[in-house]
């Protein structure tokens, strides 16, 4: 098959479409013929050498894809019915999306939401699993909670706003411009905070504190997040755009009986991923199908131009998702 | 009534048995005639001015007691049957234990475990609710987990060792002497770590890492605890004997998908305390009644000698619990 191979490990732009062996699905895996692959920020980190694949997994980039099952290899759906060659699916991957074929553990296959194209599907798998696993399976957002979403205008942020609103909770967001805040408002955010001009701690405290904080900043926001937290609140850290090491005021955390979790999808065990995928299909897919959650594809580019897609993402001139068309 | 009153807020030893108004139970509270009050480390902090009672609550010291209901005031047990004057009970308090009478929210009353005296009962309420709420309701210890308990030889530690073993999990403990470690071993600890001689991180890593860490040290152990954590592990901080502010390596926490909670009992809302008390009675009381959990009273002193009891506790020459006899 052909796939995007990084020919120079030291050069994140050396992403070349070239021949490489077609993967052989192991027991419990299907062989997927890929039609579309989603591009994620983490992919750019991997190209820069900062985000290696889990041990034993392919080092072809790409955390999500969609396509057609080429070889079902005896795999079954969660309800026990078989997958068949020819079935159209989405797939949560630990790598390998930028390619013609990928082997996928059956538990990481997702049906195509009704009304969705394969291209749409490839663009929502990662973000949907990320948002659902963190907001619900880790932080257990409840009706009437106040959820603070940092970077509300980003890909994760816009999706998280909509899931949170669908759960009946209130949403506060931070973003760096009035334009992004306006987009957040359109997607349902209730409290808009321009982090370049206002102190999010004060703004959130005025609302009684955040019951849940979805954080992508890390160190730089650690103590501010604790300050903004309501009693029994939960900070879930999924990104470290503001650094890795920060001071934690345990006394302040204890006075709020606060909780901090830091999570990622990629290195989880298969059973855990299957659990997340199943919950996402159960709870988020209906919201895609009935239009409660909208998502936006900024552009579709040929997979051969993966390097250009990375550059566009890093330049920051993207609203919504970039996807790679494989056929 | 008579109660221990701190006559000089600046002098933690000015604890004097003197007249003060008898409390009037509000709706949903019984009036308890106290026979025994437990002494806790937090009581010494309160006498030093560091641990004020929740707003609106009595500032008489004492977080747990036992005695006889004087006025049931129409209160009912969780199952809806009434409490009666004359019923013997234990009580989880937000204060007021060092006295002849205290008003207790009905949800914070506990039956006397069968085979237990009122004196025994007063000495286990706080520790049982603390250990159960943290190990099970916060960290959700599972069979076969490895649980690291810091200060295994302390009051909380010895109780936590036994609850953990009863749950079918493995226990590692830290303590500062071979004598204390030997006591921990007698109570069921599997892995014994002398923190003055050995690095607990290495010792726990050799066992595969800790799924749960019950921490009383805080800042000084924060990063070591993260290092000792297994994948998806949970650190529960209930004390800050090693300081309040510490550096957190979020990257390391994320690589383990770790969780940190910091909790306390005293400032929780009544409904939350009632939930904890009910769970403790359901799950821990049977372990006291069938002898699975042993507890040890070091000495019983007259309530009039509360100051002496505090001094003995602070001097560190206590194994097990000090309780105050009120009648
Ligand atoms: N752990 C996981 O499993 C997982 C999964 C997916 C994503 N992630 C991480 O989640 C993060 C977001 O991903 P994404 O795809 O949504 O990226 P994205 O689309 O680039 O969004 C990031 C957003 O962060 C905002 N931002 C930058 N600095 C900020 C600050 N100081 N305060 C508040 N917002 C700030 C940016 O908005 P402005 O222009 O307004 O500043 C941008 O909209 C990334 O770090 C990614 O690695 C983690
Ligand atoms: N948050 C809550 O709701 C709550 C409730 C109850 C108790 N607590 C807190 O929990 C802590 C323990 O209470 P306790 O009643 O068990 O007190 P305790 O009986 O005095 O036990 C404390 C133990 O800590 C050990 N220790 C001291 N330094 C240590 C270190 N660096 N590493 C490991 N162990 C160390 C001591 O043993 P060595 O002599 O071996 O050093 C001692 O046995 C206190 O801080 C208390 O305030 C919190």
CSV table of N, CA, C and O in Angstrom, one decimal, chain B residues 14-122:
chain,number,residue,atom,x,y,z
B,14,UNK,N,-5.3,26.4,77.4
B,14,UNK,CA,-6.3,27.0,78.3
B,14,UNK,C,-7.7,26.3,78.1
B,14,UNK,O,-8.7,27.0,77.8
B,15,UNK,N,-7.7,25.0,78.2
B,15,UNK,CA,-9.0,24.2,78.0
B,15,UNK,C,-9.6,24.0,79.3
B,15,UNK,O,-9.1,23.1,80.1
B,16,UNK,N,-10.7,24.6,79.6
B,16,UNK,CA,-11.3,24.6,80.9
B,16,UNK,C,-12.7,24.1,80.9
B,16,UNK,O,-13.5,24.5,80.1
B,17,UNK,N,-13.0,23.2,81.9
B,17,UNK,CA,-14.3,22.6,82.0
B,17,UNK,C,-15.2,23.6,82.7
B,17,UNK,O,-15.0,23.8,83.9
B,18,UNK,N,-16.1,24.2,82.1
B,18,UNK,CA,-16.9,25.3,82.7
B,18,UNK,C,-18.4,25.3,82.2
B,18,UNK,O,-18.7,24.7,81.2
B,19,UNK,N,-19.2,26.2,82.8
B,19,UNK,CA,-20.6,26.3,82.4
B,19,UNK,C,-20.7,27.0,81.0
B,19,UNK,O,-20.0,27.9,80.7
B,20,UNK,N,-21.7,26.6,80.3
B,20,UNK,CA,-22.0,27.2,79.0
B,20,UNK,C,-23.4,26.8,78.6
B,20,UNK,O,-23.9,25.7,79.1
B,21,UNK,N,-24.1,27.5,77.8
B,21,UNK,CA,-25.5,27.1,77.5
B,21,UNK,C,-25.6,25.8,76.9
B,21,UNK,O,-24.8,25.4,76.0
B,22,UNK,N,-26.6,25.0,77.3
B,22,UNK,CA,-26.9,23.7,76.6
B,22,UNK,C,-27.5,24.0,75.2
B,22,UNK,O,-28.3,24.9,75.1
B,23,UNK,N,-27.0,23.3,74.2
B,23,UNK,CA,-27.5,23.6,72.9
B,23,UNK,C,-29.0,23.2,72.7
B,23,UNK,O,-29.4,22.2,73.4
B,24,UNK,N,-29.7,23.8,71.9
B,24,UNK,CA,-31.1,23.5,71.5
B,24,UNK,C,-31.1,22.9,70.2
B,24,UNK,O,-30.6,23.5,69.2
B,25,UNK,N,-31.6,21.6,70.0
B,25,UNK,CA,-31.5,21.0,68.7
B,25,UNK,C,-32.5,21.7,67.7
B,25,UNK,O,-33.6,22.0,68.1
B,26,UNK,N,-32.0,22.0,66.6
B,26,UNK,CA,-32.9,22.5,65.5
B,26,UNK,C,-33.7,21.4,64.8
B,26,UNK,O,-33.4,20.2,65.2
B,27,UNK,N,-34.5,21.7,63.9
B,27,UNK,CA,-35.2,20.7,63.2
B,27,UNK,C,-34.3,19.7,62.5
B,27,UNK,O,-33.3,20.2,61.9
B,28,UNK,N,-34.5,18.5,62.7
B,28,UNK,CA,-33.6,17.5,62.0
B,28,UNK,C,-32.4,17.1,62.9
B,28,UNK,O,-31.6,16.4,62.5
B,29,UNK,N,-32.4,17.7,64.1
B,29,UNK,CA,-31.3,17.4,65.0
B,29,UNK,C,-31.8,16.7,66.3
B,29,UNK,O,-32.9,17.1,66.8
B,30,UNK,N,-31.0,15.8,66.9
B,30,UNK,CA,-31.4,15.3,68.2
B,30,UNK,C,-30.5,16.0,69.2
B,30,UNK,O,-29.4,16.6,68.9
B,31,UNK,N,-30.9,15.9,70.5
B,31,UNK,CA,-30.0,16.4,71.5
B,31,UNK,C,-29.3,15.1,72.1
B,31,UNK,O,-30.0,14.2,72.6
B,32,UNK,N,-28.0,15.1,72.1
B,32,UNK,CA,-27.3,13.9,72.6
B,32,UNK,C,-26.6,14.2,73.9
B,32,UNK,O,-25.9,15.2,74.1
B,33,UNK,N,-26.8,13.3,74.9
B,33,UNK,CA,-26.1,13.4,76.2
B,33,UNK,C,-24.8,12.6,76.0
B,33,UNK,O,-24.9,11.4,75.7
B,34,UNK,N,-23.7,13.3,76.1
B,34,UNK,CA,-22.4,12.6,75.7
B,34,UNK,C,-21.8,11.8,76.9
B,34,UNK,O,-21.8,12.3,78.0
B,35,UNK,N,-21.4,10.6,76.6
B,35,UNK,CA,-20.6,9.8,77.6
B,35,UNK,C,-19.2,9.8,77.3
B,35,UNK,O,-18.3,9.8,78.2
B,36,UNK,N,-18.8,9.8,76.0
B,36,UNK,CA,-17.4,9.8,75.6
B,36,UNK,C,-17.2,10.6,74.4
B,36,UNK,O,-18.0,10.6,73.5
B,37,UNK,N,-16.0,11.3,74.3
B,37,UNK,CA,-15.6,12.0,73.1
B,37,UNK,C,-14.3,11.6,72.7
B,37,UNK,O,-13.3,11.4,73.5
B,38,UNK,N,-14.1,11.4,71.3
B,38,UNK,CA,-12.8,11.0,70.8
B,38,UNK,C,-11.9,12.2,70.6
B,38,UNK,O,-12.4,13.3,70.4
B,39,UNK,N,-10.6,12.1,70.8
B,39,UNK,CA,-9.6,13.1,70.6
B,39,UNK,C,-8.9,12.9,69.3
B,39,UNK,O,-8.5,11.8,69.0
B,40,UNK,N,-8.9,14.0,68.4
B,40,UNK,CA,-8.3,13.9,67.1
B,40,UNK,C,-7.2,14.9,67.0
B,40,UNK,O,-7.2,16.0,67.6
B,41,UNK,N,-6.2,14.6,66.1
B,41,UNK,CA,-5.2,15.6,65.8
B,41,UNK,C,-5.7,16.9,65.4
B,41,UNK,O,-5.2,18.0,65.8
B,42,UNK,N,-6.8,16.9,64.6
B,42,UNK,CA,-7.4,18.2,64.2
B,42,UNK,C,-7.9,19.0,65.4
B,42,UNK,O,-7.9,20.2,65.3
B,43,UNK,N,-8.2,18.4,66.5
B,43,UNK,CA,-8.6,19.1,67.7
B,43,UNK,C,-7.5,20.0,68.2
B,43,UNK,O,-7.7,21.1,68.7
B,44,UNK,N,-6.3,19.4,68.1
B,44,UNK,CA,-5.1,20.2,68.6
B,44,UNK,C,-4.9,21.4,67.7
B,44,UNK,O,-4.5,22.5,68.1
B,45,UNK,N,-5.1,21.2,66.4
B,45,UNK,CA,-5.0,22.3,65.4
B,45,UNK,C,-6.0,23.4,65.7
B,45,UNK,O,-5.7,24.6,65.7
B,46,UNK,N,-7.2,23.0,66.0
B,46,UNK,CA,-8.3,24.0,66.4
B,46,UNK,C,-7.9,24.8,67.6
B,46,UNK,O,-8.0,26.0,67.6
B,47,UNK,N,-7.3,24.1,68.6
B,47,UNK,CA,-6.9,24.8,69.8
B,47,UNK,C,-5.8,25.8,69.5
B,47,UNK,O,-5.7,26.9,70.1
B,48,UNK,N,-5.0,25.5,68.5
B,48,UNK,CA,-3.9,26.4,68.1
B,48,UNK,C,-4.4,27.5,67.1
B,48,UNK,O,-3.7,28.3,66.7
B,49,UNK,N,-5.7,27.5,66.8
B,49,UNK,CA,-6.3,28.5,66.0
B,49,UNK,C,-6.2,28.3,64.5
B,49,UNK,O,-6.5,29.1,63.7
B,50,UNK,N,-5.8,27.0,64.1
B,50,UNK,CA,-5.6,26.7,62.7
B,50,UNK,C,-6.8,26.0,62.0
B,50,UNK,O,-6.7,25.8,60.8
B,51,UNK,N,-7.8,25.7,62.7
B,51,UNK,CA,-8.8,24.8,62.1
B,51,UNK,C,-10.2,25.2,62.6
B,51,UNK,O,-10.8,24.5,63.4
B,52,UNK,N,-10.7,26.4,62.2
B,52,UNK,CA,-11.9,26.9,62.7
B,52,UNK,C,-13.1,26.0,62.4
B,52,UNK,O,-13.1,25.4,61.4
B,53,UNK,N,-14.2,26.1,63.2
B,53,UNK,CA,-15.4,25.3,62.9
B,53,UNK,C,-16.1,25.9,61.7
B,53,UNK,O,-15.8,27.1,61.4
B,54,UNK,N,-16.9,25.1,61.0
B,54,UNK,CA,-17.7,25.6,59.9
B,54,UNK,C,-18.5,26.8,60.4
B,54,UNK,O,-18.9,26.8,61.6
B,55,UNK,N,-18.8,27.8,59.5
B,55,UNK,CA,-19.5,29.0,59.9
B,55,UNK,C,-20.9,28.6,60.5
B,55,UNK,O,-21.6,27.7,60.0
B,56,UNK,N,-21.2,29.2,61.7
B,56,UNK,CA,-22.5,28.9,62.3
B,56,UNK,C,-22.5,27.8,63.3
B,56,UNK,O,-23.5,27.6,64.0
B,57,UNK,N,-21.4,27.0,63.3
B,57,UNK,CA,-21.4,25.8,64.2
B,57,UNK,C,-20.7,26.2,65.5
B,57,UNK,O,-20.0,27.2,65.6
B,58,UNK,N,-20.9,25.4,66.5
B,58,UNK,CA,-20.3,25.6,67.8
B,58,UNK,C,-18.8,25.7,67.7
B,58,UNK,O,-18.2,25.0,66.9
B,59,UNK,N,-18.1,26.5,68.6
B,59,UNK,CA,-16.7,26.4,68.5
B,59,UNK,C,-16.1,25.6,69.7
B,59,UNK,O,-14.9,25.6,70.0
B,60,UNK,N,-17.0,24.8,70.3
B,60,UNK,CA,-16.5,23.8,71.3
B,60,UNK,C,-15.8,22.7,70.5
B,60,UNK,O,-16.3,22.3,69.4
B,61,UNK,N,-14.6,22.3,70.9
B,61,UNK,CA,-13.8,21.3,70.2
B,61,UNK,C,-14.5,19.9,70.3
B,61,UNK,O,-15.3,19.7,71.2
B,62,UNK,N,-14.2,19.0,69.3
B,62,UNK,CA,-14.6,17.6,69.4
B,62,UNK,C,-15.4,17.1,68.2
B,62,UNK,O,-16.5,17.5,68.0
B,63,UNK,N,-14.8,16.3,67.4
B,63,UNK,CA,-15.4,15.9,66.1
B,63,UNK,C,-16.1,14.5,66.1
B,63,UNK,O,-16.7,14.1,65.1
B,64,UNK,N,-16.1,13.9,67.3
B,64,UNK,CA,-16.8,12.6,67.4
B,64,UNK,C,-17.2,12.3,68.9
B,64,UNK,O,-16.4,12.8,69.8
B,65,UNK,N,-18.2,11.7,69.1
B,65,UNK,CA,-18.7,11.4,70.4
B,65,UNK,C,-19.6,10.2,70.4
B,65,UNK,O,-20.0,9.7,69.4
B,66,UNK,N,-19.9,9.7,71.6
B,66,UNK,CA,-21.0,8.7,71.8
B,66,UNK,C,-21.8,9.1,73.0
B,66,UNK,O,-21.4,9.9,73.8
B,67,UNK,N,-23.0,8.5,73.1
B,67,UNK,CA,-23.8,8.8,74.3
B,67,UNK,C,-25.2,8.3,74.1
B,67,UNK,O,-25.4,7.3,73.4
B,68,UNK,N,-26.1,9.0,74.8
B,68,UNK,CA,-27.5,8.5,74.9
B,68,UNK,C,-28.4,9.7,74.4
B,68,UNK,O,-28.2,10.8,74.8
B,69,UNK,N,-29.3,9.4,73.5
B,69,UNK,CA,-30.2,10.4,73.0
B,69,UNK,C,-31.1,10.9,74.1
B,69,UNK,O,-31.7,10.2,74.8
B,70,UNK,N,-31.0,12.2,74.4
B,70,UNK,CA,-31.8,12.9,75.5
B,70,UNK,C,-33.1,13.3,74.9
B,70,UNK,O,-34.1,13.1,75.5
B,71,UNK,N,-33.1,13.9,73.7
B,71,UNK,CA,-34.3,14.4,73.1
B,71,UNK,C,-34.3,14.0,71.6
B,71,UNK,O,-33.4,14.5,70.8
B,72,UNK,N,-35.1,13.1,71.1
B,72,UNK,CA,-35.0,12.6,69.7
B,72,UNK,C,-35.6,13.7,68.8
B,72,UNK,O,-35.3,13.6,67.6
B,73,UNK,N,-36.4,14.5,69.3
B,73,UNK,CA,-36.9,15.7,68.5
B,73,UNK,C,-37.6,15.3,67.2
B,73,UNK,O,-37.4,16.0,66.2
B,74,UNK,N,-38.2,14.2,67.2
B,74,UNK,CA,-38.9,13.7,66.0
B,74,UNK,C,-38.0,13.2,64.9
B,74,UNK,O,-38.5,12.9,63.8
B,75,UNK,N,-36.7,13.0,65.2
B,75,UNK,CA,-35.8,12.5,64.1
B,75,UNK,C,-36.0,11.0,63.8
B,75,UNK,O,-36.3,10.2,64.7
B,76,UNK,N,-35.7,10.7,62.6
B,76,UNK,CA,-35.8,9.3,62.2
B,76,UNK,C,-34.5,8.7,61.7
B,76,UNK,O,-33.6,9.5,61.2
B,77,UNK,N,-34.3,7.4,61.7
B,77,UNK,CA,-33.2,6.7,61.1
B,77,UNK,C,-33.3,6.8,59.6
B,77,UNK,O,-34.4,7.0,59.1
B,78,UNK,N,-32.2,6.4,58.9
B,78,UNK,CA,-32.2,6.4,57.4
B,78,UNK,C,-33.4,5.5,56.9
B,78,UNK,O,-33.9,5.8,55.9
B,79,UNK,N,-33.7,4.4,57.6
B,79,UNK,CA,-34.8,3.5,57.2
B,79,UNK,C,-36.2,4.1,57.5
B,79,UNK,O,-37.2,3.4,57.3
B,80,UNK,N,-36.3,5.3,58.1
B,80,UNK,CA,-37.6,5.9,58.4
B,80,UNK,C,-38.1,5.6,59.8
B,80,UNK,O,-39.1,6.2,60.2
B,81,UNK,N,-37.5,4.6,60.5
B,81,UNK,CA,-38.0,4.3,61.9
B,81,UNK,C,-37.5,5.4,62.8
B,81,UNK,O,-36.4,6.0,62.6
B,82,UNK,N,-38.2,5.7,63.9
B,82,UNK,CA,-37.8,6.8,64.8
B,82,UNK,C,-36.6,6.5,65.6
B,82,UNK,O,-36.4,5.4,66.0
B,83,UNK,N,-35.9,7.6,66.0
B,83,UNK,CA,-34.9,7.5,67.1
B,83,UNK,C,-35.7,7.8,68.3
B,83,UNK,O,-36.7,8.6,68.3
B,84,UNK,N,-35.3,7.2,69.5
B,84,UNK,CA,-36.0,7.4,70.7
B,84,UNK,C,-35.0,8.0,71.8
B,84,UNK,O,-33.8,7.6,71.7
B,85,UNK,N,-35.6,8.7,72.7
B,85,UNK,CA,-34.8,9.1,73.9
B,85,UNK,C,-34.3,7.8,74.5
B,85,UNK,O,-35.1,6.9,74.6
B,86,UNK,N,-33.1,7.8,75.0
B,86,UNK,CA,-32.5,6.5,75.6
B,86,UNK,C,-31.7,5.7,74.6
B,86,UNK,O,-30.9,4.8,75.1
B,87,UNK,N,-31.8,5.9,73.3
B,87,UNK,CA,-31.0,5.1,72.3
B,87,UNK,C,-29.6,5.5,72.5
B,87,UNK,O,-29.2,6.7,72.6
B,88,UNK,N,-28.7,4.5,72.5
B,88,UNK,CA,-27.3,4.7,72.5
B,88,UNK,C,-26.7,4.8,71.1
B,88,UNK,O,-27.1,4.0,70.2
B,89,UNK,N,-25.9,5.8,70.9
B,89,UNK,CA,-25.4,6.1,69.5
B,89,UNK,C,-24.0,6.7,69.5
B,89,UNK,O,-23.5,7.1,70.5
B,90,UNK,N,-23.4,6.6,68.3
B,90,UNK,CA,-22.2,7.4,68.1
B,90,UNK,C,-22.6,8.6,67.2
B,90,UNK,O,-23.6,8.5,66.6
B,91,UNK,N,-21.7,9.6,67.1
B,91,UNK,CA,-22.1,10.8,66.4
B,91,UNK,C,-20.8,11.4,65.7
B,91,UNK,O,-19.8,11.5,66.3
B,92,UNK,N,-21.0,11.7,64.4
B,92,UNK,CA,-19.9,12.4,63.7
B,92,UNK,C,-20.3,13.9,63.8
B,92,UNK,O,-21.4,14.3,63.4
B,93,UNK,N,-19.4,14.7,64.3
B,93,UNK,CA,-19.7,16.1,64.7
B,93,UNK,C,-18.8,17.1,63.8
B,93,UNK,O,-17.7,16.7,63.4
B,94,UNK,N,-19.3,18.3,63.6
B,94,UNK,CA,-18.4,19.3,63.1
B,94,UNK,C,-17.8,20.1,64.2
B,94,UNK,O,-17.1,21.0,64.0
B,95,UNK,N,-18.1,19.7,65.5
B,95,UNK,CA,-17.6,20.3,66.7
B,95,UNK,C,-18.5,20.0,67.8
B,95,UNK,O,-19.6,19.5,67.6
B,96,UNK,N,-18.1,20.3,69.1
B,96,UNK,CA,-19.0,20.2,70.2
B,96,UNK,C,-18.9,18.9,71.0
B,96,UNK,O,-19.7,18.7,71.9
B,97,UNK,N,-17.9,18.1,70.7
B,97,UNK,CA,-17.8,16.8,71.4
B,97,UNK,C,-17.3,16.9,72.8
B,97,UNK,O,-17.7,16.0,73.7
B,98,UNK,N,-16.5,17.9,73.2
B,98,UNK,CA,-16.0,18.0,74.5
B,98,UNK,C,-17.0,18.7,75.4
B,98,UNK,O,-16.7,19.8,75.9
B,99,UNK,N,-18.1,18.0,75.6
B,99,UNK,CA,-19.2,18.7,76.4
B,99,UNK,C,-20.2,17.7,76.9
B,99,UNK,O,-20.1,16.5,76.6
B,100,UNK,N,-21.1,18.1,77.7
B,100,UNK,CA,-22.1,17.2,78.3
B,100,UNK,C,-23.2,16.9,77.3
B,100,UNK,O,-23.8,15.8,77.3
B,101,UNK,N,-23.5,17.9,76.4
B,101,UNK,CA,-24.6,17.8,75.4
B,101,UNK,C,-24.1,18.3,74.1
B,101,UNK,O,-23.3,19.3,74.1
B,102,UNK,N,-24.7,17.8,73.0
B,102,UNK,CA,-24.4,18.3,71.7
B,102,UNK,C,-25.6,18.1,70.8
B,102,UNK,O,-26.3,17.0,71.0
B,103,UNK,N,-25.9,19.0,70.0
B,103,UNK,CA,-27.0,18.8,69.0
B,103,UNK,C,-26.4,18.2,67.8
B,103,UNK,O,-25.4,18.6,67.2
B,104,UNK,N,-27.1,17.1,67.3
B,104,UNK,CA,-26.5,16.3,66.2
B,104,UNK,C,-27.5,16.1,65.1
B,104,UNK,O,-28.6,15.6,65.3
B,105,UNK,N,-27.2,16.5,63.8
B,105,UNK,CA,-28.1,16.2,62.7
B,105,UNK,C,-28.3,14.7,62.6
B,105,UNK,O,-27.4,13.9,62.8
B,106,UNK,N,-29.6,14.3,62.4
B,106,UNK,CA,-29.9,12.9,62.5
B,106,UNK,C,-29.1,12.0,61.6
B,106,UNK,O,-28.7,10.9,61.9
B,107,UNK,N,-28.7,12.6,60.4
B,107,UNK,CA,-27.9,11.8,59.4
B,107,UNK,C,-26.5,11.5,59.9
B,107,UNK,O,-25.8,10.8,59.3
B,108,UNK,N,-26.1,12.2,61.0
B,108,UNK,CA,-24.7,11.9,61.5
B,108,UNK,C,-24.7,11.0,62.8
B,108,UNK,O,-23.7,10.9,63.4
B,109,UNK,N,-25.8,10.4,63.1
B,109,UNK,CA,-25.8,9.4,64.1
B,109,UNK,C,-25.5,8.0,63.6
B,109,UNK,O,-25.9,7.7,62.5
B,110,UNK,N,-24.8,7.3,64.4
B,110,UNK,CA,-24.4,5.9,64.0
B,110,UNK,C,-24.8,5.0,65.1
B,110,UNK,O,-24.6,5.3,66.3
B,111,UNK,N,-25.4,3.8,64.8
B,111,UNK,CA,-25.7,2.8,65.9
B,111,UNK,C,-24.4,2.4,66.5
B,111,UNK,O,-23.3,2.5,65.9
B,112,UNK,N,-24.5,1.8,67.7
B,112,UNK,CA,-23.3,1.2,68.4
B,112,UNK,C,-23.1,-0.1,67.8
B,112,UNK,O,-24.0,-1.0,67.8
B,113,UNK,N,-21.9,-0.4,67.2
B,113,UNK,CA,-21.7,-1.7,66.7
B,113,UNK,C,-21.9,-2.8,67.7
B,113,UNK,O,-21.5,-2.6,68.9
B,114,UNK,N,-22.4,-3.9,67.3
B,114,UNK,CA,-22.7,-4.9,68.4
B,114,UNK,C,-21.4,-5.5,68.9
B,114,UNK,O,-20.4,-5.7,68.2
B,115,UNK,N,-21.3,-5.6,70.2
B,115,UNK,CA,-20.1,-6.0,70.9
B,115,UNK,C,-19.3,-4.8,71.3
B,115,UNK,O,-18.2,-4.9,71.9
B,116,UNK,N,-19.7,-3.6,70.9
B,116,UNK,CA,-18.9,-2.4,71.2
B,116,UNK,C,-19.5,-1.6,72.4
B,116,UNK,O,-20.7,-1.6,72.5
B,117,UNK,N,-18.6,-1.0,73.2
B,117,UNK,CA,-19.1,-0.1,74.3
B,117,UNK,C,-19.2,1.2,73.7
B,117,UNK,O,-18.8,1.5,72.6
B,118,UNK,N,-19.9,2.1,74.4
B,118,UNK,CA,-20.0,3.5,74.0
B,118,UNK,C,-18.6,4.1,73.9
B,118,UNK,O,-18.3,4.9,73.0
B,119,UNK,N,-17.7,3.8,74.7
B,119,UNK,CA,-16.3,4.3,74.7
B,119,UNK,C,-15.6,3.8,73.4
B,119,UNK,O,-15.0,4.7,72.7
B,120,UNK,N,-15.7,2.6,73.0
B,120,UNK,CA,-15.2,2.1,71.8
B,120,UNK,C,-15.8,2.9,70.6
B,120,UNK,O,-15.1,3.3,69.7
B,121,UNK,N,-17.1,3.1,70.7
B,121,UNK,CA,-17.8,3.7,69.5
B,121,UNK,C,-17.2,5.1,69.3
B,121,UNK,O,-17.0,5.5,68.1
B,122,UNK,N,-17.1,5.9,70.4
B,122,UNK,CA,-16.6,7.3,70.2
B,122,UNK,C,-15.2,7.3,69.6
B,122,UNK,O,-14.9,8.3,69.0
